[in-house]
Amino acid sequence: MLTDYHLHLRPDEPDTPPERYFTAENVARYREAADAAGVEELGVSEHVYRFTQALDLWRHPFWEEQARDDLDAYCEFVRGEGLKLGVECDFVPGAEDRTANLLGPRPFDYVVGSVHFIGEQAVDHEGWDVWEGQGDADEVWRRYFEALAECARSGLFEILAHPDLVKVWGRSRPLPERDPRHFYEPAVEAIAESGIAVELSTAGLRKPVGELYPSPGFAEMCVEAGAPFALSSDAHLPEQVGFGYDRALEFLGELGVEEIAVFENRERRLEPLPAAVGEAR
Ligand SMILES: [Zn+2]
Ligand SMILES: [Zn+2]
């Protein structure tokens, strides 16, 4: 089976109201793209900070500006369309109980946990760029992977999103001098202890870094630690559904991964991946 669980029904841009994107017509476009890519299970995971309820977790100025929609209306819409229901929830240190209270009562099939911010600044956001005035790549990478470890260990999430997002800018930002495996280590330890599924995301192929998340070195360590993988494109447009899946399947094949995590009601099971590369498209 192939899944695409980490999907957004709209671009991360201003003036993208739910009335325009959370529609049956838009879902039909995503489904069509999924069929063409051989993706059987489709789930939506909108950013938690697009919902007013997220302001209970964090009042970062970016979140204040983004929080416009109602989380329950979103859940009802996605369920009504027969899609798997997810949400991409940032790990907010210190807000673990409030995060559990926000997620727990709602009918999610899975929650994708992500780290975009370290402190007040983001690793992937030009408006809040962690690299501005911050030259020490070793320090940024260390803090990012420590936050990722906390995110995994929190037990709040089923899937760990784009696990090495800190590399998103590729060579256009400073790179650490140390072997990156040194930074992966605490995160892999937390992944192993928590049992969270690691997202293999093709989104990195569309970004300056031009690579899958996670990198081969990180992915190998996850396999050694016995972590299961979930498969997603992080699409923000219909044409990005199942994007780069041939590359992803080849990568998983090389790692010896033969099964993929599938979710329902926040419970996980493993399903076999298509045997041969190319079958997916
Ligand atoms: Zn993300
Ligand atoms: Zn996303």
GROMACS .gro file of C-alpha atoms and ligand atoms in nm:
model
  283
    1MET     CA    1   0.000   0.000   0.000
    2LEU     CA    2   0.102   0.359  -0.062
    3THR     CA    3  -0.014   0.644   0.162
    4ASP     CA    4   0.002   1.019   0.148
    5TYR     CA    5  -0.081   1.138   0.496
    6HIS     CA    6   0.093   1.468   0.528
    7LEU     CA    7  -0.114   1.681   0.291
    8HIS     CA    8  -0.232   2.039   0.297
    9LEU     CA    9  -0.535   2.137   0.092
   10ARG     CA   10  -0.396   2.487   0.031
   11PRO     CA   11  -0.066   2.672  -0.001
   12ASP     CA   12   0.092   2.830   0.310
   13GLU     CA   13   0.002   3.176   0.193
   14PRO     CA   14  -0.213   3.462   0.313
   15ASP     CA   15  -0.562   3.490   0.169
   16THR     CA   16  -0.627   3.114   0.152
   17PRO     CA   17  -0.964   3.094   0.332
   18PRO     CA   18  -1.116   2.754   0.406
   19GLU     CA   19  -1.427   2.835   0.194
   20ARG     CA   20  -1.206   2.828  -0.113
   21TYR     CA   21  -0.992   2.519  -0.035
   22PHE     CA   22  -1.194   2.296   0.196
   23THR     CA   23  -1.438   2.205  -0.079
   24ALA     CA   24  -1.547   1.878  -0.242
   25GLU     CA   25  -1.409   2.005  -0.576
   26ASN     CA   26  -1.062   2.061  -0.432
   27VAL     CA   27  -1.063   1.721  -0.260
   28ALA     CA   28  -1.160   1.564  -0.595
   29ARG     CA   29  -0.846   1.719  -0.750
   30TYR     CA   30  -0.629   1.565  -0.476
   31ARG     CA   31  -0.799   1.227  -0.518
   32GLU     CA   32  -0.745   1.233  -0.892
   33ALA     CA   33  -0.375   1.303  -0.840
   34ALA     CA   34  -0.358   1.024  -0.580
   35ASP     CA   35  -0.516   0.775  -0.818
   36ALA     CA   36  -0.270   0.871  -1.089
   37ALA     CA   37   0.019   0.819  -0.844
   38GLY     CA   38  -0.114   0.485  -0.714
   39VAL     CA   39  -0.169   0.628  -0.366
   40GLU     CA   40  -0.449   0.437  -0.193
   41GLU     CA   41  -0.472   0.617   0.139
   42LEU     CA   42  -0.504   0.989   0.148
   43GLY     CA   43  -0.508   1.197   0.464
   44VAL     CA   44  -0.506   1.568   0.534
   45SER     CA   45  -0.292   1.729   0.803
   46GLU     CA   46  -0.338   2.106   0.807
   47HIS     CA   47  -0.101   2.317   1.017
   48VAL     CA   48  -0.236   2.349   1.370
   49TYR     CA   49  -0.144   2.719   1.375
   50ARG     CA   50  -0.407   2.795   1.111
   51PHE     CA   51  -0.671   2.732   1.379
   52THR     CA   52  -0.777   2.974   1.652
   53GLN     CA   53  -0.760   2.691   1.908
   54ALA     CA   54  -0.379   2.677   1.859
   55LEU     CA   55  -0.341   3.008   2.040
   56ASP     CA   56  -0.393   2.809   2.360
   57LEU     CA   57  -0.057   2.643   2.283
   58TRP     CA   58   0.155   2.936   2.174
   59ARG     CA   59   0.118   3.306   2.106
   60HIS     CA   60   0.407   3.355   1.869
   61PRO     CA   61   0.338   3.660   1.646
   62PHE     CA   62   0.335   3.434   1.336
   63TRP     CA   63   0.072   3.211   1.498
   64GLU     CA   64  -0.133   3.514   1.605
   65GLU     CA   65  -0.135   3.626   1.243
   66GLN     CA   66  -0.217   3.279   1.102
   67ALA     CA   67  -0.482   3.153   1.347
   68ARG     CA   68  -0.810   3.221   1.165
   69ASP     CA   69  -0.998   2.893   1.113
   70ASP     CA   70  -1.198   2.664   1.339
   71LEU     CA   71  -1.040   2.325   1.411
   72ASP     CA   72  -1.371   2.146   1.465
   73ALA     CA   73  -1.514   2.268   1.134
   74TYR     CA   74  -1.197   2.137   0.967
   75CYS     CA   75  -1.229   1.795   1.136
   76GLU     CA   76  -1.592   1.772   1.029
   77PHE     CA   77  -1.510   1.863   0.670
   78VAL     CA   78  -1.221   1.616   0.631
   79ARG     CA   79  -1.421   1.334   0.792
   80GLY     CA   80  -1.723   1.416   0.575
   81GLU     CA   81  -1.507   1.382   0.263
   82GLY     CA   82  -1.399   1.031   0.368
   83LEU     CA   83  -1.031   1.124   0.397
   84LYS     CA   84  -0.806   1.019   0.682
   85LEU     CA   85  -0.806   1.296   0.939
   86GLY     CA   86  -0.475   1.430   1.059
   87VAL     CA   87  -0.324   1.757   1.171
   88GLU     CA   88   0.035   1.881   1.157
   89CYS     CA   89   0.101   1.993   1.511
   90ASP     CA   90   0.415   2.178   1.611
   91PHE     CA   91   0.583   2.056   1.926
   92VAL     CA   92   0.567   2.352   2.164
   93PRO     CA   93   0.800   2.294   2.461
   94GLY     CA   94   0.616   2.352   2.788
   95ALA     CA   95   0.272   2.321   2.625
   96GLU     CA   96   0.255   1.940   2.635
   97ASP     CA   97  -0.059   1.924   2.853
   98ARG     CA   98  -0.241   2.189   2.650
   99THR     CA   99  -0.141   2.009   2.329
  100ALA     CA  100  -0.280   1.681   2.465
  101ASN     CA  101  -0.602   1.862   2.559
  102LEU     CA  102  -0.635   2.006   2.210
  103LEU     CA  103  -0.565   1.677   2.029
  104GLY     CA  104  -0.716   1.417   2.263
  105PRO     CA  105  -1.090   1.484   2.231
  106ARG     CA  106  -1.086   1.521   1.850
  107PRO     CA  107  -1.137   1.232   1.605
  108PHE     CA  108  -0.790   1.226   1.446
  109ASP     CA  109  -0.657   0.916   1.271
  110TYR     CA  110  -0.303   1.039   1.334
  111VAL     CA  111  -0.115   1.350   1.437
  112VAL     CA  112   0.199   1.457   1.254
  113GLY     CA  113   0.437   1.616   1.503
  114SER     CA  114   0.678   1.871   1.367
  115VAL     CA  115   0.956   2.107   1.466
  116HIS     CA  116   0.974   2.424   1.258
  117PHE     CA  117   1.081   2.665   1.533
  118ILE     CA  118   1.371   2.656   1.772
  119GLY     CA  119   1.303   2.928   2.024
  120GLU     CA  120   1.129   3.218   1.852
  121GLN     CA  121   1.283   3.153   1.510
  122ALA     CA  122   1.216   2.899   1.240
  123VAL     CA  123   1.450   2.674   1.044
  124ASP     CA  124   1.235   2.691   0.728
  125HIS     CA  125   1.072   3.034   0.735
  126GLU     CA  126   1.229   3.343   0.581
  127GLY     CA  127   1.026   3.583   0.794
  128TRP     CA  128   1.155   3.426   1.117
  129ASP     CA  129   1.485   3.293   0.994
  130VAL     CA  130   1.699   3.125   1.259
  131TRP     CA  131   2.002   3.185   1.039
  132GLU     CA  132   1.972   3.563   1.051
  133GLY     CA  133   2.254   3.689   1.270
  134GLN     CA  134   2.321   3.330   1.376
  135GLY     CA  135   2.632   3.194   1.209
  136ASP     CA  136   2.695   2.882   1.415
  137ALA     CA  137   2.556   2.590   1.218
  138ASP     CA  138   2.669   2.332   1.475
  139GLU     CA  139   2.467   2.514   1.739
  140VAL     CA  140   2.153   2.544   1.518
  141TRP     CA  141   2.169   2.176   1.422
  142ARG     CA  142   2.228   2.068   1.782
  143ARG     CA  143   1.927   2.268   1.904
  144TYR     CA  144   1.706   2.151   1.617
  145PHE     CA  145   1.772   1.780   1.677
  146GLU     CA  146   1.731   1.822   2.052
  147ALA     CA  147   1.389   1.977   1.989
  148LEU     CA  148   1.309   1.690   1.751
  149ALA     CA  149   1.404   1.440   2.022
  150GLU     CA  150   1.170   1.615   2.267
  151CYS     CA  151   0.897   1.615   2.003
  152ALA     CA  152   0.933   1.236   1.959
  153ARG     CA  153   0.958   1.170   2.330
  154SER     CA  154   0.649   1.378   2.415
  155GLY     CA  155   0.426   1.087   2.310
  156LEU     CA  156   0.182   1.340   2.162
  157PHE     CA  157   0.223   1.236   1.799
  158GLU     CA  158   0.208   0.927   1.577
  159ILE     CA  159   0.435   1.052   1.298
  160LEU     CA  160   0.756   1.257   1.318
  161ALA     CA  161   0.740   1.503   1.027
  162HIS     CA  162   1.025   1.587   0.786
  163PRO     CA  163   1.282   1.473   1.044
  164ASP     CA  164   1.585   1.669   0.923
  165LEU     CA  165   1.404   1.985   0.812
  166VAL     CA  166   1.699   2.193   0.938
  167LYS     CA  167   1.879   2.110   0.610
  168VAL     CA  168   1.598   2.262   0.397
  169TRP     CA  169   1.806   2.551   0.258
  170GLY     CA  170   2.092   2.323   0.148
  171ARG     CA  171   2.413   2.510   0.071
  172SER     CA  172   2.247   2.852   0.086
  173ARG     CA  173   2.280   2.843   0.467
  174PRO     CA  174   2.580   2.742   0.682
  175LEU     CA  175   2.632   2.367   0.725
  176PRO     CA  176   2.775   2.209   1.040
  177GLU     CA  177   3.139   2.107   1.052
  178ARG     CA  178   3.078   1.793   1.257
  179ASP     CA  179   2.959   1.467   1.105
  180PRO     CA  180   2.578   1.505   1.100
  181ARG     CA  181   2.540   1.162   1.263
  182HIS     CA  182   2.654   1.326   1.583
  183PHE     CA  183   2.342   1.549   1.573
  184TYR     CA  184   2.105   1.267   1.471
  185GLU     CA  185   2.201   1.053   1.770
  186PRO     CA  186   1.980   1.205   2.045
  187ALA     CA  187   1.684   1.215   1.805
  188VAL     CA  188   1.727   0.849   1.704
  189GLU     CA  189   1.747   0.749   2.069
  190ALA     CA  190   1.418   0.932   2.137
  191ILE     CA  191   1.259   0.779   1.825
  192ALA     CA  192   1.354   0.430   1.943
  193GLU     CA  193   1.225   0.488   2.296
  194SER     CA  194   0.898   0.647   2.190
  195GLY     CA  195   0.811   0.410   1.904
  196ILE     CA  196   0.699   0.705   1.686
  197ALA     CA  197   0.687   0.647   1.309
  198VAL     CA  198   0.947   0.840   1.109
  199GLU     CA  199   0.812   1.031   0.810
  200LEU     CA  200   0.982   0.969   0.481
  201SER     CA  201   0.889   1.296   0.311
  202THR     CA  202   0.947   1.375  -0.053
  203ALA     CA  203   0.895   1.748   0.016
  204GLY     CA  204   1.270   1.803   0.044
  205LEU     CA  205   1.303   1.718  -0.326
  206ARG     CA  206   1.104   2.036  -0.402
  207LYS     CA  207   1.314   2.252  -0.170
  208PRO     CA  208   1.663   2.410  -0.215
  209VAL     CA  209   1.827   2.105  -0.049
  210GLY     CA  210   1.684   1.877  -0.323
  211GLU     CA  211   1.684   1.564  -0.102
  212LEU     CA  212   1.437   1.340   0.073
  213TYR     CA  213   1.381   1.384   0.446
  214PRO     CA  214   1.549   1.211   0.627
  215SER     CA  215   1.897   1.188   0.473
  216PRO     CA  216   2.037   0.838   0.408
  217GLY     CA  217   2.261   0.850   0.718
  218PHE     CA  218   1.972   0.946   0.946
  219ALA     CA  219   1.738   0.694   0.784
  220GLU     CA  220   1.991   0.412   0.831
  221MET     CA  221   2.015   0.494   1.201
  222CYS     CA  222   1.633   0.488   1.225
  223VAL     CA  223   1.622   0.145   1.058
  224GLU     CA  224   1.888   0.014   1.298
  225ALA     CA  225   1.678   0.147   1.585
  226GLY     CA  226   1.378  -0.048   1.453
  227ALA     CA  227   1.164   0.258   1.373
  228PRO     CA  228   0.871   0.221   1.133
  229PHE     CA  229   0.833   0.466   0.845
  230ALA     CA  230   0.532   0.665   0.725
  231LEU     CA  231   0.523   0.796   0.367
  232SER     CA  232   0.411   1.145   0.263
  233SER     CA  233   0.464   1.423   0.012
  234ASP     CA  234   0.370   1.724   0.230
  235ALA     CA  235   0.179   1.845  -0.077
  236HIS     CA  236   0.029   2.192  -0.071
  237LEU     CA  237  -0.119   2.154  -0.422
  238PRO     CA  238  -0.297   1.861  -0.592
  239GLU     CA  239  -0.013   1.808  -0.840
  240GLN     CA  240   0.226   1.744  -0.550
  241VAL     CA  241   0.036   1.436  -0.424
  242GLY     CA  242   0.262   1.131  -0.445
  243PHE     CA  243   0.540   1.356  -0.574
  244GLY     CA  244   0.876   1.180  -0.603
  245TYR     CA  245   0.740   0.847  -0.478
  246ASP     CA  246   0.955   0.643  -0.718
  247ARG     CA  247   1.259   0.798  -0.550
  248ALA     CA  248   1.111   0.732  -0.206
  249LEU     CA  249   1.039   0.366  -0.285
  250GLU     CA  250   1.386   0.314  -0.424
  251PHE     CA  251   1.531   0.471  -0.108
  252LEU     CA  252   1.320   0.252   0.124
  253GLY     CA  253   1.411  -0.054  -0.085
  254GLU     CA  254   1.782   0.021  -0.043
  255LEU     CA  255   1.729   0.050   0.331
  256GLY     CA  256   1.555  -0.289   0.335
  257VAL     CA  257   1.225  -0.136   0.450
  258GLU     CA  258   0.935  -0.343   0.318
  259GLU     CA  259   0.642  -0.209   0.520
  260ILE     CA  260   0.479   0.125   0.577
  261ALA     CA  261   0.282   0.261   0.872
  262VAL     CA  262  -0.095   0.298   0.823
  263PHE     CA  263  -0.315   0.476   1.077
  264GLU     CA  264  -0.673   0.474   1.194
  265ASN     CA  265  -0.807   0.627   1.516
  266ARG     CA  266  -0.450   0.697   1.625
  267GLU     CA  267  -0.365   0.325   1.604
  268ARG     CA  268  -0.087   0.200   1.380
  269ARG     CA  269  -0.052  -0.109   1.171
  270LEU     CA  270   0.207  -0.201   0.907
  271GLU     CA  271   0.120  -0.277   0.546
  272PRO     CA  272   0.354  -0.409   0.275
  273LEU     CA  273   0.497  -0.158   0.030
  274PRO     CA  274   0.471  -0.227  -0.344
  275ALA     CA  275   0.748  -0.474  -0.425
  276ALA     CA  276   0.909  -0.311  -0.726
  277VAL     CA  277   1.004   0.045  -0.800
  278GLY     CA  278   0.796   0.188  -1.080
  279GLU     CA  279   0.481   0.004  -0.984
  280ALA     CA  280   0.368   0.314  -0.799
  281ARG     CA  281   0.332   0.543  -1.096
  282ZN      ZN  282   0.603   2.107   0.834
  283ZN      ZN  283   0.329   2.019   0.622
   0.00000   0.00000   0.00000
